[in-house]
Short mmCIF file of C-alpha atoms in Angstrom, two decimals:
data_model
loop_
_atom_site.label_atom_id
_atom_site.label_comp_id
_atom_site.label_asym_id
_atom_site.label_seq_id
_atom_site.Cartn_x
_atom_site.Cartn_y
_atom_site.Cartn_z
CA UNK D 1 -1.95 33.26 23.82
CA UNK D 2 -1.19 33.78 19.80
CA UNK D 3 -2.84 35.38 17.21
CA UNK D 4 -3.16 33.69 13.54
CA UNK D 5 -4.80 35.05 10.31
CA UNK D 6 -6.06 31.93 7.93
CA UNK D 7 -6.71 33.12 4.38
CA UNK D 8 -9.60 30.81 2.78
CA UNK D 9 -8.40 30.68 -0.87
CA UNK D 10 -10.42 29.18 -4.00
CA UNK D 11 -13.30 29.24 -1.92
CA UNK D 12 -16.78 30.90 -1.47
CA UNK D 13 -16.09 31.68 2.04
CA UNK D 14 -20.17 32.45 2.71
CA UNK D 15 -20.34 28.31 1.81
CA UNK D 16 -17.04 27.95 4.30
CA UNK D 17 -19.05 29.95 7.11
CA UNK D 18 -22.52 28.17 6.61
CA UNK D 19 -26.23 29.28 6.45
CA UNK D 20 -26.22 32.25 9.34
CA UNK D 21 -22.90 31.39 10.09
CA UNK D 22 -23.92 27.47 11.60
CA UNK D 23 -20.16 26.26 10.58
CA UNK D 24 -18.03 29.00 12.16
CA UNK D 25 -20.51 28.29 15.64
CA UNK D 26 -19.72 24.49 15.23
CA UNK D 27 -15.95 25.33 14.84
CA UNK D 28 -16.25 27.80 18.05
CA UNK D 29 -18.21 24.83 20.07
CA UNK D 30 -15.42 22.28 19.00
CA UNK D 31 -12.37 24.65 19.49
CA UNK D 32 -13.91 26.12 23.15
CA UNK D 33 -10.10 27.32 24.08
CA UNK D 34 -10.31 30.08 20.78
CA UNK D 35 -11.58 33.35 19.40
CA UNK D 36 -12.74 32.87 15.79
CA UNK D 37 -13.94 35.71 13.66
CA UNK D 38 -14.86 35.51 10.43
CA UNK D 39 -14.90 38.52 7.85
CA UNK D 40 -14.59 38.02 4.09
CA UNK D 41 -11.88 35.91 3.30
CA UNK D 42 -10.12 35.64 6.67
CA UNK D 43 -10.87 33.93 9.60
CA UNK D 44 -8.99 35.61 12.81
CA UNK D 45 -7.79 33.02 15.87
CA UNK D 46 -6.58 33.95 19.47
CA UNK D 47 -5.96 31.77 22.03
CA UNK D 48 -4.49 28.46 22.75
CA UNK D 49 -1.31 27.37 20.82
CA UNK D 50 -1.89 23.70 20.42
CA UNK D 51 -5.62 24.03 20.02
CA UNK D 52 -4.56 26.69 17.23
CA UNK D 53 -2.26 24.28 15.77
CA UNK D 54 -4.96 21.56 15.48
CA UNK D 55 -8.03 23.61 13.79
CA UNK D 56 -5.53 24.92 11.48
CA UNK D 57 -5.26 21.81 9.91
CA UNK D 58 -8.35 21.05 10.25
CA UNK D 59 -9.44 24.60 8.76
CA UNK D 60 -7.34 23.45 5.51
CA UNK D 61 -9.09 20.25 5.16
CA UNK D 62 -12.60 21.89 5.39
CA UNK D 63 -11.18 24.44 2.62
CA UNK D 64 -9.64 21.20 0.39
CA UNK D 65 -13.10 19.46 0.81
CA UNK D 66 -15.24 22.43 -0.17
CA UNK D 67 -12.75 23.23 -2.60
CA UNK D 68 -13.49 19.49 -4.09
CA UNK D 69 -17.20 18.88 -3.51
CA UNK D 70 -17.99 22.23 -3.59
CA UNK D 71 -20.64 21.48 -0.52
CA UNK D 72 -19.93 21.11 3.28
CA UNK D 73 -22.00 19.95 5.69
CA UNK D 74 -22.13 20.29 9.34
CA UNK D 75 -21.72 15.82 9.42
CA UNK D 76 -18.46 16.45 6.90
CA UNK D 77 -16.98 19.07 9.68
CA UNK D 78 -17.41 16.37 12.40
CA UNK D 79 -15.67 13.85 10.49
CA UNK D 80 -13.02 15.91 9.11
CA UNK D 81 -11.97 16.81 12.94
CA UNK D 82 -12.24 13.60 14.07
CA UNK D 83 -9.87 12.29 11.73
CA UNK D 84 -12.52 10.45 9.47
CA UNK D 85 -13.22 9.94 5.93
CA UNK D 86 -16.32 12.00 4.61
CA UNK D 87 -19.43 10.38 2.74
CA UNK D 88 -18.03 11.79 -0.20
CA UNK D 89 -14.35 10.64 -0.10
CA UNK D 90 -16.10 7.17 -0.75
CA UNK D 91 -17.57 7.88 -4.00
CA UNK D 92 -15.68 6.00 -7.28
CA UNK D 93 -15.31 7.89 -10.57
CA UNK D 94 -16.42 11.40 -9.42
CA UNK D 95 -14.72 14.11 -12.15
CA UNK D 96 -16.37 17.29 -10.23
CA UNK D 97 -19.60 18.18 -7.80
CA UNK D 98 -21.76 20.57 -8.81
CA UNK D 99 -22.16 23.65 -7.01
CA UNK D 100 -25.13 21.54 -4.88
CA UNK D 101 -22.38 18.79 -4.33
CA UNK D 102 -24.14 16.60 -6.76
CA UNK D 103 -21.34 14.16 -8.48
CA UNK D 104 -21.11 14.49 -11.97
CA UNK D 105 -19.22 11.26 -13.80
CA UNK D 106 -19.61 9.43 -16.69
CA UNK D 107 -22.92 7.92 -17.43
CA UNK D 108 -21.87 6.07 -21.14
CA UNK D 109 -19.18 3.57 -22.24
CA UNK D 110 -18.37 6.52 -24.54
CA UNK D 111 -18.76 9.00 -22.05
CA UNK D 112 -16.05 6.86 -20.22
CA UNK D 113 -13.80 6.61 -22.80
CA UNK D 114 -13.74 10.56 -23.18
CA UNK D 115 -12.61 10.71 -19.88
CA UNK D 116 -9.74 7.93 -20.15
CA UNK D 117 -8.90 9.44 -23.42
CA UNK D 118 -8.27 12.98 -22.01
CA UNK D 119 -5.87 10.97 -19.15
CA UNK D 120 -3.91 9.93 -22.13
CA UNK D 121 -3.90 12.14 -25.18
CA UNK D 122 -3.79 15.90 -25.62
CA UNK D 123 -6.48 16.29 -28.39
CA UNK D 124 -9.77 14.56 -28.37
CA UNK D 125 -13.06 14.71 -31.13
CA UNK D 126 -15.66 14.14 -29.29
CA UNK D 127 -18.67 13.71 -31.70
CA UNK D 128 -22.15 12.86 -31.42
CA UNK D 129 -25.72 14.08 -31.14
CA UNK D 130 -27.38 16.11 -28.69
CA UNK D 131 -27.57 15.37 -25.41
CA UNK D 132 -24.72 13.10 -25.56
CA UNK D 133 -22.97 14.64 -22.92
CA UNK D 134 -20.04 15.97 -24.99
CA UNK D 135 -19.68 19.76 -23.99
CA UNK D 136 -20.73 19.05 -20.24
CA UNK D 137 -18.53 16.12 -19.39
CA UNK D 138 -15.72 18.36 -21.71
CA UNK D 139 -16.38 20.90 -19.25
CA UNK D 140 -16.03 19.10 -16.39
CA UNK D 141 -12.75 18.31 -17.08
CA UNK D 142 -11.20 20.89 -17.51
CA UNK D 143 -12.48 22.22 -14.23
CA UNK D 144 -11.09 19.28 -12.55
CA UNK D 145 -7.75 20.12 -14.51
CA UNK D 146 -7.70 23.66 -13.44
CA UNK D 147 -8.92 22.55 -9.41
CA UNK D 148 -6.15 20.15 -9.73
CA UNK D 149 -3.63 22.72 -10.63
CA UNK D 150 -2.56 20.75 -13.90
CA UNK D 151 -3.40 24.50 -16.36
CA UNK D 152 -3.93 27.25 -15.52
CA UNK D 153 -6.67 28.80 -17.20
CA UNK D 154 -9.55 27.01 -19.43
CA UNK D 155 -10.58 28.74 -22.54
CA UNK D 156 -13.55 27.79 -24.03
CA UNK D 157 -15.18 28.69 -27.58
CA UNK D 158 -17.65 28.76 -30.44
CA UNK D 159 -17.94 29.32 -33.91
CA UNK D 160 -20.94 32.06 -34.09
CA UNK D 161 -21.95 30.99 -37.58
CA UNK D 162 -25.40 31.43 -37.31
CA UNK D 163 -25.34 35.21 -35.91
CA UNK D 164 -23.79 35.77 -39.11
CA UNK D 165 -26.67 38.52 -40.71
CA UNK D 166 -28.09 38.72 -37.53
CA UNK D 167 -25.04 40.10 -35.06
CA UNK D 168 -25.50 43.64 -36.15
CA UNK D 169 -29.37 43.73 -35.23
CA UNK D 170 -28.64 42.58 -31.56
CA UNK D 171 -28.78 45.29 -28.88
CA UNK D 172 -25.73 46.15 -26.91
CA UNK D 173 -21.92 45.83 -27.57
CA UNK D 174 -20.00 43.26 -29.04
CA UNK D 175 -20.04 41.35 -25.95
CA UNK D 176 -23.68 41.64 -25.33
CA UNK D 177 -24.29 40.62 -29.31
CA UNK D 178 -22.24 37.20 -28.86
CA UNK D 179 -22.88 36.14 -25.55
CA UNK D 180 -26.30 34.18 -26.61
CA UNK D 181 -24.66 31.84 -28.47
CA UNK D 182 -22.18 31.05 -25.85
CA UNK D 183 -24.90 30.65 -22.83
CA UNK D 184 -24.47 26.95 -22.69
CA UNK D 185 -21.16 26.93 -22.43
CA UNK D 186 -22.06 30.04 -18.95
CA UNK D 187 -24.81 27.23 -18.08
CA UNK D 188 -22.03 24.13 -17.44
CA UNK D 189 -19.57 26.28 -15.63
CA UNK D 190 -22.70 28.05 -13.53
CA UNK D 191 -23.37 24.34 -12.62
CA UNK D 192 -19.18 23.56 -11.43
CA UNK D 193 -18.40 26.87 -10.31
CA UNK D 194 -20.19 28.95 -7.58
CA UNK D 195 -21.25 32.11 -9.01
CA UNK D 196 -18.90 34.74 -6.87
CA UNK D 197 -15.72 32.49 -7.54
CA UNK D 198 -17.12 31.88 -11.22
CA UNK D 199 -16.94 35.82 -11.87
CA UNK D 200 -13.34 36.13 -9.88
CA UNK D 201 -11.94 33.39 -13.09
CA UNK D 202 -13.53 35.44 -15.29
CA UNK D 203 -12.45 38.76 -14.30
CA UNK D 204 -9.11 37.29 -14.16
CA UNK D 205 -8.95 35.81 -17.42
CA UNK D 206 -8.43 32.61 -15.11
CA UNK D 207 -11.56 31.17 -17.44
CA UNK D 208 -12.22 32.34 -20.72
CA UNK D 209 -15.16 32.00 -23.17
CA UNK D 210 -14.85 33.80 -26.37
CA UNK D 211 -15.88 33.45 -30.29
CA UNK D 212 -13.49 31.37 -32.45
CA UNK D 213 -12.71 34.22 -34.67
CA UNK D 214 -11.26 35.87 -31.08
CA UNK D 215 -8.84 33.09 -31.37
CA UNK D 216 -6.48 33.87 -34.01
CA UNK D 217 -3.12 34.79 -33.79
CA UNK D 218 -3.28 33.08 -30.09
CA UNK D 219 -1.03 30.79 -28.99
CA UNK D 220 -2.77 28.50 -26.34
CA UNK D 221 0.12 27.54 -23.49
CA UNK D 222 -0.97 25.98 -19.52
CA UNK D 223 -4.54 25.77 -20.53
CA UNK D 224 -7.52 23.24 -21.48
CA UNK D 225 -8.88 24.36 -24.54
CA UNK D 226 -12.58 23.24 -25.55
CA UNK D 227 -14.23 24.17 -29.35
CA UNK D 228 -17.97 23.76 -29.21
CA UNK D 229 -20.24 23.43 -32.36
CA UNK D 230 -17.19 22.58 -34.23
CA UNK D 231 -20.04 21.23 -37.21
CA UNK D 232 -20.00 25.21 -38.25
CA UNK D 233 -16.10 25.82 -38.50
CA UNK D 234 -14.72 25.75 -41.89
CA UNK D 235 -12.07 23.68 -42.62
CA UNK D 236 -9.42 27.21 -42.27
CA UNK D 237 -11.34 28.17 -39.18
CA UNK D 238 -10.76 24.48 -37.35
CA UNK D 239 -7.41 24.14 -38.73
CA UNK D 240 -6.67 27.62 -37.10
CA UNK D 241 -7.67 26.65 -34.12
CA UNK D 242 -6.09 23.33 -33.83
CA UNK D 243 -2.80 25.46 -34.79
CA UNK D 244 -3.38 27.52 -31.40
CA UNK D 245 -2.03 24.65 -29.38
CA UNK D 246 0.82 25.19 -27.06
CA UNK D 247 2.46 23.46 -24.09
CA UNK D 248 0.96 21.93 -21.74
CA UNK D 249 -2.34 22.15 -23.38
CA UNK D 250 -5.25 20.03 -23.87
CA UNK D 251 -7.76 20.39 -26.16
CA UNK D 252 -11.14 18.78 -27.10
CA UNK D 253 -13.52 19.47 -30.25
CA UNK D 254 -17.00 18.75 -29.95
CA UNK D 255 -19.45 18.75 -32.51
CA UNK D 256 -22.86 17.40 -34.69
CA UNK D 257 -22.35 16.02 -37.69
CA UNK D 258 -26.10 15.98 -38.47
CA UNK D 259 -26.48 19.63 -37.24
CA UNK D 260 -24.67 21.90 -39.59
CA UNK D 261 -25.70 25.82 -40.25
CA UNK D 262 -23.35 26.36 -42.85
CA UNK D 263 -24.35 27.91 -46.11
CA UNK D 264 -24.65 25.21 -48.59
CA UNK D 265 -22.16 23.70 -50.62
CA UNK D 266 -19.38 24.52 -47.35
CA UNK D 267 -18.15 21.76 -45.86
CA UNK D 268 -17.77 21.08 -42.18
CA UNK D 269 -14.52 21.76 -40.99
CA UNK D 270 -15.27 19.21 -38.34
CA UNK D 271 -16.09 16.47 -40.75
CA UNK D 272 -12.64 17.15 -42.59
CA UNK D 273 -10.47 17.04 -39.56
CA UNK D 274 -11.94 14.02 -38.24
CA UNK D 275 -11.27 12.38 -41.72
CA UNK D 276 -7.00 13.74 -41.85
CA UNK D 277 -6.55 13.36 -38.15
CA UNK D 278 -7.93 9.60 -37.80
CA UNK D 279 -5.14 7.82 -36.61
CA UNK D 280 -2.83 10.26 -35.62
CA UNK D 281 -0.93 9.37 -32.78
CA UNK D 282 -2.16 11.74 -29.65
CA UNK D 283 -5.57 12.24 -31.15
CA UNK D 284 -8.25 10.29 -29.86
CA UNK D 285 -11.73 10.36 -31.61
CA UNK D 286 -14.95 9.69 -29.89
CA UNK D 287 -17.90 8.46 -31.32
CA UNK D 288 -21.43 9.11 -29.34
CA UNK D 289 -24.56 7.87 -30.34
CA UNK D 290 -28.07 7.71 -29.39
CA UNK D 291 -26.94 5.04 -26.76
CA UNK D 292 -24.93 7.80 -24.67
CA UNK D 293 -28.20 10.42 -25.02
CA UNK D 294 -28.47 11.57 -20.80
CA UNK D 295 -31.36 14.02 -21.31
CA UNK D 296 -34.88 13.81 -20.58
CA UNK D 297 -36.10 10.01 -22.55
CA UNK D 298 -37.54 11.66 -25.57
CA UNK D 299 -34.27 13.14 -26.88
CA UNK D 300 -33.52 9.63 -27.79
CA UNK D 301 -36.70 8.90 -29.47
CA UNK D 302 -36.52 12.13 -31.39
CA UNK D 303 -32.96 11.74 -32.73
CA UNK D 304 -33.37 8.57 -33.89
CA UNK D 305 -36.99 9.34 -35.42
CA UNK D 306 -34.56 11.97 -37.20
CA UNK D 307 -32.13 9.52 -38.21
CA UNK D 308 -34.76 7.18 -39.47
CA UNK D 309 -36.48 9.96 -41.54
CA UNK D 310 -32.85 11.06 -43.18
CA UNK D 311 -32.10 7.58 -44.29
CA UNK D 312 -35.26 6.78 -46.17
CA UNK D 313 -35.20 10.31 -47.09
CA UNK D 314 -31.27 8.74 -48.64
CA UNK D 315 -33.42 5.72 -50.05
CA UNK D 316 -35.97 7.76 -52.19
CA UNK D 317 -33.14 9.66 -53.70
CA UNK D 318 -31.58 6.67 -55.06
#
C-alpha cells in the first residue's frame, strides 16, 4: 500500500471536486481499491500501486481538460478514464471556453483574420466599431497564450482620457478612481478566468490591467500586451507604448476611429500610427466593420444609422 500527494495546479479545485463533491465520489466509485481525500489544492491517495498509477494519469487529464474548457462534467470523467475523446476535444476553431465552458471563436471573416494574424505577426491594429469583437476576441488570446505557456503574463491597458477633470472627484484611491474605465477589460477576463484563479493572476502580477500613463518607462518582455481605446492616445502616448515592446511579446491595439474624446484640434494617436505603420513588415492591420458587429441586432442598425447621418452631415458641409 503507497501513499501519493497530487497537487491540482492552474485550477479551481472546487470545479475539479464537483457540486457537493459529485466528481471526487465518481473517482472513489471508479478507483474502489483507493483512499481519496480532497482538501484545497491536494488530493491525498492510499492504496493500490497500479490502481494509483492509473488515476494519476487520469487525475492529470481531468486537470488538462478543466484547465482547457474550464468545465468538467461527470460524462467528460467517464470518457477521460476510459481512454476516450471528450465532446469537447471535437470542436474546430475553439480559442478559449468561458468559465461556463461555452466556446468562444471567431464569428467574422475579420474576426478570423485577427486570429491568423496574431499566429503570424507580433503587432496587430485591430480597428473597428463597437461591438466588433475587437477587445474580447484580443482578450481571448492572450489567455490562450498565457494557458498555453507561450508568455507569461498579459498586461492589458487604457488611455483614461475622459476621467481627465473628473479623476479627482471620484471617491477612493487611485485605484478605486481608475478602475471604471477599465471594467470591460475585468468583464472579458471574468468571462475566461474563474474568479478565485482570476484574483491569484492578479495578485501575482501574472495578469495586469493598468492606465497607459502606468506604462512608461516599462519595458514589456514574455508577455501579450493589449491597448484598448487606442482612438484617445496621442500620437506621444501610442508611440510610447508601441516603444514598450520587448521579447517575446505580442501586442494588439484596438480602437474607434469614429469614437474619439479628445479635446479638439488633437489628433488620434491611433489614426497616425495606422497611417506610418501600414505596410510594415510584422504589423498586421485589421479592418472591422458593421459586417463583424456580434452584439444584440440593433448595434448594427444604430452604427450604420450613425454612419449615414455623418456622411450627409460631410455632404451639407460641402
Amino acid at each position: 500500500m503507497i501513499e501519493k500527494h497530487i497537487i491540482l495546479e492552474d485550477i479551481d479545485p472546487v470545479m475539479f471536486y464537483g457540486a457537493n463533491n459529485v466528481h471526487l465520489q465518481m473517482l472513489k466509485s471508479l478507483y474502489p481499491k483507493l483512499r481519496i481525500n480532497g482538501r484545497g489544492d491536494v488530493l491525498r491517495l492510499l492504496g493500490d500501486e497500479e490502481e494509483m498509477c492509473a488515476i494519476e494519469e487520469n487525475i492529470e487529464k481531468m486537470r488538462r481538460h478543466l484547465l482547457k474548457y474550464n468545465n468538467i462534467s461527470e460524462e467528460d470523467i467517464l470518457d477521460i478514464v476510459k481512454g476516450q475523446k471528450t465532446k469537447a476535444d471535437s470542436v474546430k476553431g475553439v480559442i478559449v471556453y468561458s468559465i461556463s465552458g461555452k466556446p468562444i471563436k471567431s464569428r467574422s471573416q475579420n474576426q478570423q483574420t485577427l486570429v491568423d494574424a496574431f499566429e503570424k505577426d507580433d503587432m496587430l491594429f485591430a480597428v473597428g466599431p463597437a461591438g466588433t469583437g475587437k477587445t474580447y476576441l484580443s482578450i481571448a488570446l492572450a489567455v490562450k497564450a498565457l494557458k498555453e505557456k507561450q508568455v507569461k503574463r498579459i498586461i492589458l491597458s487604457r488611455p483614461a482620457v475622459e476621467a481627465g477633470e473628473k479623476l479627482g472627484f471620484l471617491p477612493g484611491d487611485m485605484k478605486d478612481k481608475i478602475d471604471p474605465y477599465l471594467q470591460p477589460l475585468y468583464d472579458a477576463l471574468e468571462d475566461m478566468i474563474p474568479a478565485v484563479k482570476l484574483q491569484d493572476m492578479m495578485e501575482k502580477h501574472i495578469i495586469q490591467i493598468a492606465p497607459l500613463a502606468f506604462m512608461r518607462g516599462r519595458t514589456l518582455n514574455d508577455a501579450v500586451v493589449i491597448l484598448d481605446e487606442a482612438q484617445n492616445t496621442t500620437t506621444a502616448q501610442i508611440k510610447m507604448f508601441l516603444t514598450r515592446m520587448g521579447w517575446n511579446t505580442k501586442m494588439i491595439v484596438t480602437g474607434d476611429l469614429t469614437q474619439i474624446d479628445l479635446p479638439k484640434n488633437t489628433r488620434s494617436g491611433l489614426g497616425e500610427a495606422i497611417k506610418i505603420l501600414d505596410g510594415v513588415e510584422g504589423i498586421s492591420m485589421i479592418r472591422m466593420d458593421d459586417k463583424d458587429i456580434v452584439r444584440h441586432k440593433l448595434v448594427t442598425k444604430i452604427v450604420k444609422a450613425f454612419d449615414k447621418y455623418k456622411n450627409n452631415e460631410s455632404i451639407n458641409e460641402d
